[in-house]
Amino acid sequence: MNDDTSITVSRTIDASAAEIFEVLSLPERHVELDGSGFVRSVDHADRITGTGQVFTMNMTGDHMGGDYQTDNHVTGYDKDHLLAWETAPAGTEPPGWQWVWELVPQGPDSTEVRHSYDWGKVTDQELLKKVSFPLVTEEQLEDTLARLAAAVSGS
């Protein structure tokens, strides 16, 4: 599902919501999950256990002139059901885009996973001129879900 300011993809994964959440809530696993190719490594992160946490990732991309860091501010947390964060260039406040993971159990060993990339709250006109949203495509988000399915089955 897409609109002008967000992309949402979904996939049913043959694993429990708890198993999937275990992978998603550990930022060091995000490198293997990233379908965009931007995430390089974790700079600072603990397992995500609630809103208000911040984890820092080492990134790379032409849109930022090469290597850079992001601070990811956890804005949504419901164990085994929801994980969301707003991303910002390291040391700054989030400018308005967020990542949301929603887990809907379909039985004990099957979970519908919805992954959303939403830039609808970006209002900084200079940023909007510099960055061409969306930076991540629907196909890259679908690849992320495929990588998540592989990571969970390999855990």
mmCIF file with all atom_site columns, C-alpha atoms in Angstrom:
data_model
loop_
_atom_site.group_PDB
_atom_site.id
_atom_site.type_symbol
_atom_site.label_atom_id
_atom_site.label_alt_id
_atom_site.label_comp_id
_atom_site.label_asym_id
_atom_site.label_entity_id
_atom_site.label_seq_id
_atom_site.pdbx_PDB_ins_code
_atom_site.Cartn_x
_atom_site.Cartn_y
_atom_site.Cartn_z
_atom_site.occupancy
_atom_site.B_iso_or_equiv
_atom_site.pdbx_formal_charge
_atom_site.auth_seq_id
_atom_site.auth_comp_id
_atom_site.auth_asym_id
_atom_site.auth_atom_id
_atom_site.pdbx_PDB_model_num
ATOM 1   C CA . MET A 1 1   ? 0.000  0.000   0.000  1.00 0.00 ? 1   MET A CA 1
ATOM 2   C CA . ASN A 1 2   ? 1.360  3.404   -0.952 1.00 0.00 ? 2   ASN A CA 1
ATOM 3   C CA . ASP A 1 3   ? 0.213  6.962   -0.749 1.00 0.00 ? 3   ASP A CA 1
ATOM 4   C CA . ASP A 1 4   ? 2.080  10.185  -1.357 1.00 0.00 ? 4   ASP A CA 1
ATOM 5   C CA . THR A 1 5   ? 3.983  10.091  1.936  1.00 0.00 ? 5   THR A CA 1
ATOM 6   C CA . SER A 1 6   ? 4.272  6.462   2.988  1.00 0.00 ? 6   SER A CA 1
ATOM 7   C CA . ILE A 1 7   ? 4.876  2.936   1.768  1.00 0.00 ? 7   ILE A CA 1
ATOM 8   C CA . THR A 1 8   ? 3.602  -0.162  3.561  1.00 0.00 ? 8   THR A CA 1
ATOM 9   C CA . VAL A 1 9   ? 4.435  -3.746  2.658  1.00 0.00 ? 9   VAL A CA 1
ATOM 10  C CA . SER A 1 10  ? 3.308  -6.939  4.350  1.00 0.00 ? 10  SER A CA 1
ATOM 11  C CA . ARG A 1 11  ? 4.216  -10.596 4.388  1.00 0.00 ? 11  ARG A CA 1
ATOM 12  C CA . THR A 1 12  ? 3.189  -13.620 6.380  1.00 0.00 ? 12  THR A CA 1
ATOM 13  C CA . ILE A 1 13  ? 6.226  -15.200 8.021  1.00 0.00 ? 13  ILE A CA 1
ATOM 14  C CA . ASP A 1 14  ? 6.233  -18.750 9.395  1.00 0.00 ? 14  ASP A CA 1
ATOM 15  C CA . ALA A 1 15  ? 7.332  -17.831 12.901 1.00 0.00 ? 15  ALA A CA 1
ATOM 16  C CA . SER A 1 16  ? 5.710  -16.605 16.088 1.00 0.00 ? 16  SER A CA 1
ATOM 17  C CA . ALA A 1 17  ? 5.378  -12.889 16.734 1.00 0.00 ? 17  ALA A CA 1
ATOM 18  C CA . ALA A 1 18  ? 7.707  -13.349 19.719 1.00 0.00 ? 18  ALA A CA 1
ATOM 19  C CA . GLU A 1 19  ? 10.441 -14.886 17.527 1.00 0.00 ? 19  GLU A CA 1
ATOM 20  C CA . ILE A 1 20  ? 10.127 -12.077 14.982 1.00 0.00 ? 20  ILE A CA 1
ATOM 21  C CA . PHE A 1 21  ? 10.083 -9.360  17.650 1.00 0.00 ? 21  PHE A CA 1
ATOM 22  C CA . GLU A 1 22  ? 13.216 -10.891 19.181 1.00 0.00 ? 22  GLU A CA 1
ATOM 23  C CA . VAL A 1 23  ? 15.061 -10.216 15.894 1.00 0.00 ? 23  VAL A CA 1
ATOM 24  C CA . LEU A 1 24  ? 13.540 -6.769  15.228 1.00 0.00 ? 24  LEU A CA 1
ATOM 25  C CA . SER A 1 25  ? 14.194 -5.423  18.722 1.00 0.00 ? 25  SER A CA 1
ATOM 26  C CA . LEU A 1 26  ? 17.943 -6.062  18.475 1.00 0.00 ? 26  LEU A CA 1
ATOM 27  C CA . PRO A 1 27  ? 19.431 -3.236  16.361 1.00 0.00 ? 27  PRO A CA 1
ATOM 28  C CA . GLU A 1 28  ? 22.612 -5.200  15.631 1.00 0.00 ? 28  GLU A CA 1
ATOM 29  C CA . ARG A 1 29  ? 20.413 -7.494  13.476 1.00 0.00 ? 29  ARG A CA 1
ATOM 30  C CA . HIS A 1 30  ? 19.243 -4.555  11.336 1.00 0.00 ? 30  HIS A CA 1
ATOM 31  C CA . VAL A 1 31  ? 22.320 -4.757  9.086  1.00 0.00 ? 31  VAL A CA 1
ATOM 32  C CA . GLU A 1 32  ? 21.277 -8.203  7.846  1.00 0.00 ? 32  GLU A CA 1
ATOM 33  C CA . LEU A 1 33  ? 17.627 -7.106  7.518  1.00 0.00 ? 33  LEU A CA 1
ATOM 34  C CA . ASP A 1 34  ? 18.205 -3.889  5.564  1.00 0.00 ? 34  ASP A CA 1
ATOM 35  C CA . GLY A 1 35  ? 17.044 -4.183  1.960  1.00 0.00 ? 35  GLY A CA 1
ATOM 36  C CA . SER A 1 36  ? 18.093 -0.620  1.097  1.00 0.00 ? 36  SER A CA 1
ATOM 37  C CA . GLY A 1 37  ? 21.843 -1.118  1.456  1.00 0.00 ? 37  GLY A CA 1
ATOM 38  C CA . PHE A 1 38  ? 22.161 2.011   3.619  1.00 0.00 ? 38  PHE A CA 1
ATOM 39  C CA . VAL A 1 39  ? 22.714 0.338   7.025  1.00 0.00 ? 39  VAL A CA 1
ATOM 40  C CA . ARG A 1 40  ? 26.362 -0.592  7.620  1.00 0.00 ? 40  ARG A CA 1
ATOM 41  C CA . SER A 1 41  ? 26.688 -1.331  11.346 1.00 0.00 ? 41  SER A CA 1
ATOM 42  C CA . VAL A 1 42  ? 25.525 -0.445  14.830 1.00 0.00 ? 42  VAL A CA 1
ATOM 43  C CA . ASP A 1 43  ? 27.388 2.384   16.527 1.00 0.00 ? 43  ASP A CA 1
ATOM 44  C CA . HIS A 1 44  ? 25.464 2.311   19.814 1.00 0.00 ? 44  HIS A CA 1
ATOM 45  C CA . ALA A 1 45  ? 22.461 0.183   20.671 1.00 0.00 ? 45  ALA A CA 1
ATOM 46  C CA . ASP A 1 46  ? 20.955 -2.022  23.309 1.00 0.00 ? 46  ASP A CA 1
ATOM 47  C CA . ARG A 1 47  ? 17.976 -4.292  22.792 1.00 0.00 ? 47  ARG A CA 1
ATOM 48  C CA . ILE A 1 48  ? 14.892 -2.114  22.348 1.00 0.00 ? 48  ILE A CA 1
ATOM 49  C CA . THR A 1 49  ? 12.709 -2.444  25.427 1.00 0.00 ? 49  THR A CA 1
ATOM 50  C CA . GLY A 1 50  ? 10.520 0.666   25.337 1.00 0.00 ? 50  GLY A CA 1
ATOM 51  C CA . THR A 1 51  ? 9.781  4.076   23.915 1.00 0.00 ? 51  THR A CA 1
ATOM 52  C CA . GLY A 1 52  ? 12.256 6.869   24.509 1.00 0.00 ? 52  GLY A CA 1
ATOM 53  C CA . GLN A 1 53  ? 15.324 4.754   23.727 1.00 0.00 ? 53  GLN A CA 1
ATOM 54  C CA . VAL A 1 54  ? 17.744 5.933   21.038 1.00 0.00 ? 54  VAL A CA 1
ATOM 55  C CA . PHE A 1 55  ? 19.979 3.688   18.973 1.00 0.00 ? 55  PHE A CA 1
ATOM 56  C CA . THR A 1 56  ? 22.677 4.929   16.605 1.00 0.00 ? 56  THR A CA 1
ATOM 57  C CA . MET A 1 57  ? 23.489 3.307   13.274 1.00 0.00 ? 57  MET A CA 1
ATOM 58  C CA . ASN A 1 58  ? 26.397 3.736   10.867 1.00 0.00 ? 58  ASN A CA 1
ATOM 59  C CA . MET A 1 59  ? 25.014 4.340   7.394  1.00 0.00 ? 59  MET A CA 1
ATOM 60  C CA . THR A 1 60  ? 26.155 5.101   3.857  1.00 0.00 ? 60  THR A CA 1
ATOM 61  C CA . GLY A 1 61  ? 24.421 6.662   0.882  1.00 0.00 ? 61  GLY A CA 1
ATOM 62  C CA . ASP A 1 62  ? 24.946 9.106   -1.941 1.00 0.00 ? 62  ASP A CA 1
ATOM 63  C CA . HIS A 1 63  ? 21.978 11.146  -0.667 1.00 0.00 ? 63  HIS A CA 1
ATOM 64  C CA . MET A 1 64  ? 24.158 12.090  2.338  1.00 0.00 ? 64  MET A CA 1
ATOM 65  C CA . GLY A 1 65  ? 27.463 12.290  0.486  1.00 0.00 ? 65  GLY A CA 1
ATOM 66  C CA . GLY A 1 66  ? 28.756 8.915   1.700  1.00 0.00 ? 66  GLY A CA 1
ATOM 67  C CA . ASP A 1 67  ? 29.091 7.661   5.270  1.00 0.00 ? 67  ASP A CA 1
ATOM 68  C CA . TYR A 1 68  ? 26.953 9.148   8.042  1.00 0.00 ? 68  TYR A CA 1
ATOM 69  C CA . GLN A 1 69  ? 25.215 8.204   11.299 1.00 0.00 ? 69  GLN A CA 1
ATOM 70  C CA . THR A 1 70  ? 21.584 8.210   12.326 1.00 0.00 ? 70  THR A CA 1
ATOM 71  C CA . ASP A 1 71  ? 19.958 8.405   15.733 1.00 0.00 ? 71  ASP A CA 1
ATOM 72  C CA . ASN A 1 72  ? 16.765 6.373   15.851 1.00 0.00 ? 72  ASN A CA 1
ATOM 73  C CA . HIS A 1 73  ? 14.277 7.519   18.487 1.00 0.00 ? 73  HIS A CA 1
ATOM 74  C CA . VAL A 1 74  ? 11.909 4.722   19.564 1.00 0.00 ? 74  VAL A CA 1
ATOM 75  C CA . THR A 1 75  ? 8.357  6.118   19.412 1.00 0.00 ? 75  THR A CA 1
ATOM 76  C CA . GLY A 1 76  ? 6.277  2.945   19.498 1.00 0.00 ? 76  GLY A CA 1
ATOM 77  C CA . TYR A 1 77  ? 6.740  -0.220  21.535 1.00 0.00 ? 77  TYR A CA 1
ATOM 78  C CA . ASP A 1 78  ? 4.312  -3.012  22.305 1.00 0.00 ? 78  ASP A CA 1
ATOM 79  C CA . LYS A 1 79  ? 6.250  -6.232  22.914 1.00 0.00 ? 79  LYS A CA 1
ATOM 80  C CA . ASP A 1 80  ? 5.602  -8.809  20.184 1.00 0.00 ? 80  ASP A CA 1
ATOM 81  C CA . HIS A 1 81  ? 3.187  -6.430  18.391 1.00 0.00 ? 81  HIS A CA 1
ATOM 82  C CA . LEU A 1 82  ? 4.645  -3.016  17.505 1.00 0.00 ? 82  LEU A CA 1
ATOM 83  C CA . LEU A 1 83  ? 8.015  -1.365  17.085 1.00 0.00 ? 83  LEU A CA 1
ATOM 84  C CA . ALA A 1 84  ? 8.467  2.135   15.636 1.00 0.00 ? 84  ALA A CA 1
ATOM 85  C CA . TRP A 1 85  ? 11.188 4.747   15.497 1.00 0.00 ? 85  TRP A CA 1
ATOM 86  C CA . GLU A 1 86  ? 11.862 8.145   13.983 1.00 0.00 ? 86  GLU A CA 1
ATOM 87  C CA . THR A 1 87  ? 15.221 8.568   12.283 1.00 0.00 ? 87  THR A CA 1
ATOM 88  C CA . ALA A 1 88  ? 17.409 11.676  12.412 1.00 0.00 ? 88  ALA A CA 1
ATOM 89  C CA . PRO A 1 89  ? 20.935 12.596  11.386 1.00 0.00 ? 89  PRO A CA 1
ATOM 90  C CA . ALA A 1 90  ? 23.047 11.887  14.498 1.00 0.00 ? 90  ALA A CA 1
ATOM 91  C CA . GLY A 1 91  ? 22.871 14.628  17.097 1.00 0.00 ? 91  GLY A CA 1
ATOM 92  C CA . THR A 1 92  ? 19.703 16.222  15.694 1.00 0.00 ? 92  THR A CA 1
ATOM 93  C CA . GLU A 1 93  ? 16.002 15.949  16.386 1.00 0.00 ? 93  GLU A CA 1
ATOM 94  C CA . PRO A 1 94  ? 13.972 13.732  14.042 1.00 0.00 ? 94  PRO A CA 1
ATOM 95  C CA . PRO A 1 95  ? 12.808 15.730  11.003 1.00 0.00 ? 95  PRO A CA 1
ATOM 96  C CA . GLY A 1 96  ? 9.658  13.685  10.486 1.00 0.00 ? 96  GLY A CA 1
ATOM 97  C CA . TRP A 1 97  ? 10.143 10.257  8.934  1.00 0.00 ? 97  TRP A CA 1
ATOM 98  C CA . GLN A 1 98  ? 9.548  7.008   10.741 1.00 0.00 ? 98  GLN A CA 1
ATOM 99  C CA . TRP A 1 99  ? 9.727  3.244   10.412 1.00 0.00 ? 99  TRP A CA 1
ATOM 100 C CA . VAL A 1 100 ? 6.937  1.084   11.810 1.00 0.00 ? 100 VAL A CA 1
ATOM 101 C CA . TRP A 1 101 ? 6.808  -2.683  12.299 1.00 0.00 ? 101 TRP A CA 1
ATOM 102 C CA . GLU A 1 102 ? 3.437  -4.245  13.137 1.00 0.00 ? 102 GLU A CA 1
ATOM 103 C CA . LEU A 1 103 ? 3.111  -7.942  13.996 1.00 0.00 ? 103 LEU A CA 1
ATOM 104 C CA . VAL A 1 104 ? -0.286 -9.652  13.772 1.00 0.00 ? 104 VAL A CA 1
ATOM 105 C CA . PRO A 1 105 ? -0.267 -13.298 14.888 1.00 0.00 ? 105 PRO A CA 1
ATOM 106 C CA . GLN A 1 106 ? -2.015 -15.637 12.449 1.00 0.00 ? 106 GLN A CA 1
ATOM 107 C CA . GLY A 1 107 ? -1.611 -18.632 14.766 1.00 0.00 ? 107 GLY A CA 1
ATOM 108 C CA . PRO A 1 108 ? 1.140  -19.950 17.035 1.00 0.00 ? 108 PRO A CA 1
ATOM 109 C CA . ASP A 1 109 ? 3.751  -20.207 14.247 1.00 0.00 ? 109 ASP A CA 1
ATOM 110 C CA . SER A 1 110 ? 2.627  -17.644 11.672 1.00 0.00 ? 110 SER A CA 1
ATOM 111 C CA . THR A 1 111 ? 2.654  -13.852 11.798 1.00 0.00 ? 111 THR A CA 1
ATOM 112 C CA . GLU A 1 112 ? 1.609  -11.154 9.369  1.00 0.00 ? 112 GLU A CA 1
ATOM 113 C CA . VAL A 1 113 ? 4.360  -8.537  9.405  1.00 0.00 ? 113 VAL A CA 1
ATOM 114 C CA . ARG A 1 114 ? 3.571  -5.024  8.150  1.00 0.00 ? 114 ARG A CA 1
ATOM 115 C CA . HIS A 1 115 ? 6.497  -2.700  7.593  1.00 0.00 ? 115 HIS A CA 1
ATOM 116 C CA . SER A 1 116 ? 5.850  1.002   6.935  1.00 0.00 ? 116 SER A CA 1
ATOM 117 C CA . TYR A 1 117 ? 8.107  3.836   5.898  1.00 0.00 ? 117 TYR A CA 1
ATOM 118 C CA . ASP A 1 118 ? 6.339  7.163   6.470  1.00 0.00 ? 118 ASP A CA 1
ATOM 119 C CA . TRP A 1 119 ? 7.780  10.583  5.663  1.00 0.00 ? 119 TRP A CA 1
ATOM 120 C CA . GLY A 1 120 ? 4.498  12.484  5.987  1.00 0.00 ? 120 GLY A CA 1
ATOM 121 C CA . LYS A 1 121 ? 5.643  14.606  8.929  1.00 0.00 ? 121 LYS A CA 1
ATOM 122 C CA . VAL A 1 122 ? 8.687  16.044  7.128  1.00 0.00 ? 122 VAL A CA 1
ATOM 123 C CA . THR A 1 123 ? 8.065  19.793  6.888  1.00 0.00 ? 123 THR A CA 1
ATOM 124 C CA . ASP A 1 124 ? 11.600 21.202  6.527  1.00 0.00 ? 124 ASP A CA 1
ATOM 125 C CA . GLN A 1 125 ? 11.564 22.657  3.009  1.00 0.00 ? 125 GLN A CA 1
ATOM 126 C CA . GLU A 1 126 ? 15.370 22.641  2.736  1.00 0.00 ? 126 GLU A CA 1
ATOM 127 C CA . LEU A 1 127 ? 15.424 18.964  3.609  1.00 0.00 ? 127 LEU A CA 1
ATOM 128 C CA . LEU A 1 128 ? 12.652 18.251  1.122  1.00 0.00 ? 128 LEU A CA 1
ATOM 129 C CA . LYS A 1 129 ? 14.728 19.985  -1.573 1.00 0.00 ? 129 LYS A CA 1
ATOM 130 C CA . LYS A 1 130 ? 17.868 18.015  -0.620 1.00 0.00 ? 130 LYS A CA 1
ATOM 131 C CA . VAL A 1 131 ? 16.323 14.579  -0.095 1.00 0.00 ? 131 VAL A CA 1
ATOM 132 C CA . SER A 1 132 ? 14.092 13.033  -2.706 1.00 0.00 ? 132 SER A CA 1
ATOM 133 C CA . PHE A 1 133 ? 11.527 11.006  -0.745 1.00 0.00 ? 133 PHE A CA 1
ATOM 134 C CA . PRO A 1 134 ? 11.089 8.117   -0.713 1.00 0.00 ? 134 PRO A CA 1
ATOM 135 C CA . LEU A 1 135 ? 14.726 7.166   -0.276 1.00 0.00 ? 135 LEU A CA 1
ATOM 136 C CA . VAL A 1 136 ? 13.704 3.534   0.096  1.00 0.00 ? 136 VAL A CA 1
ATOM 137 C CA . THR A 1 137 ? 11.525 1.848   -2.509 1.00 0.00 ? 137 THR A CA 1
ATOM 138 C CA . GLU A 1 138 ? 8.658  -0.573  -2.071 1.00 0.00 ? 138 GLU A CA 1
ATOM 139 C CA . GLU A 1 139 ? 10.857 -3.313  -3.553 1.00 0.00 ? 139 GLU A CA 1
ATOM 140 C CA . GLN A 1 140 ? 13.590 -2.598  -1.001 1.00 0.00 ? 140 GLN A CA 1
ATOM 141 C CA . LEU A 1 141 ? 11.034 -2.810  1.818  1.00 0.00 ? 141 LEU A CA 1
ATOM 142 C CA . GLU A 1 142 ? 9.796  -6.135  0.422  1.00 0.00 ? 142 GLU A CA 1
ATOM 143 C CA . ASP A 1 143 ? 13.411 -7.320  0.345  1.00 0.00 ? 143 ASP A CA 1
ATOM 144 C CA . THR A 1 144 ? 13.700 -6.334  4.005  1.00 0.00 ? 144 THR A CA 1
ATOM 145 C CA . LEU A 1 145 ? 10.706 -8.560  4.810  1.00 0.00 ? 145 LEU A CA 1
ATOM 146 C CA . ALA A 1 146 ? 12.300 -11.434 2.862  1.00 0.00 ? 146 ALA A CA 1
ATOM 147 C CA . ARG A 1 147 ? 15.521 -10.919 4.820  1.00 0.00 ? 147 ARG A CA 1
ATOM 148 C CA . LEU A 1 148 ? 13.538 -10.896 8.080  1.00 0.00 ? 148 LEU A CA 1
ATOM 149 C CA . ALA A 1 149 ? 11.863 -14.191 7.122  1.00 0.00 ? 149 ALA A CA 1
ATOM 150 C CA . ALA A 1 150 ? 15.285 -15.715 6.383  1.00 0.00 ? 150 ALA A CA 1
ATOM 151 C CA . ALA A 1 151 ? 16.773 -14.337 9.624  1.00 0.00 ? 151 ALA A CA 1
ATOM 152 C CA . VAL A 1 152 ? 13.956 -15.771 11.739 1.00 0.00 ? 152 VAL A CA 1
ATOM 153 C CA . SER A 1 153 ? 14.123 -19.183 10.084 1.00 0.00 ? 153 SER A CA 1
ATOM 154 C CA . GLY A 1 154 ? 17.898 -19.182 10.596 1.00 0.00 ? 154 GLY A CA 1
ATOM 155 C CA . SER A 1 155 ? 17.761 -18.154 14.255 1.00 0.00 ? 155 SER A CA 1
#
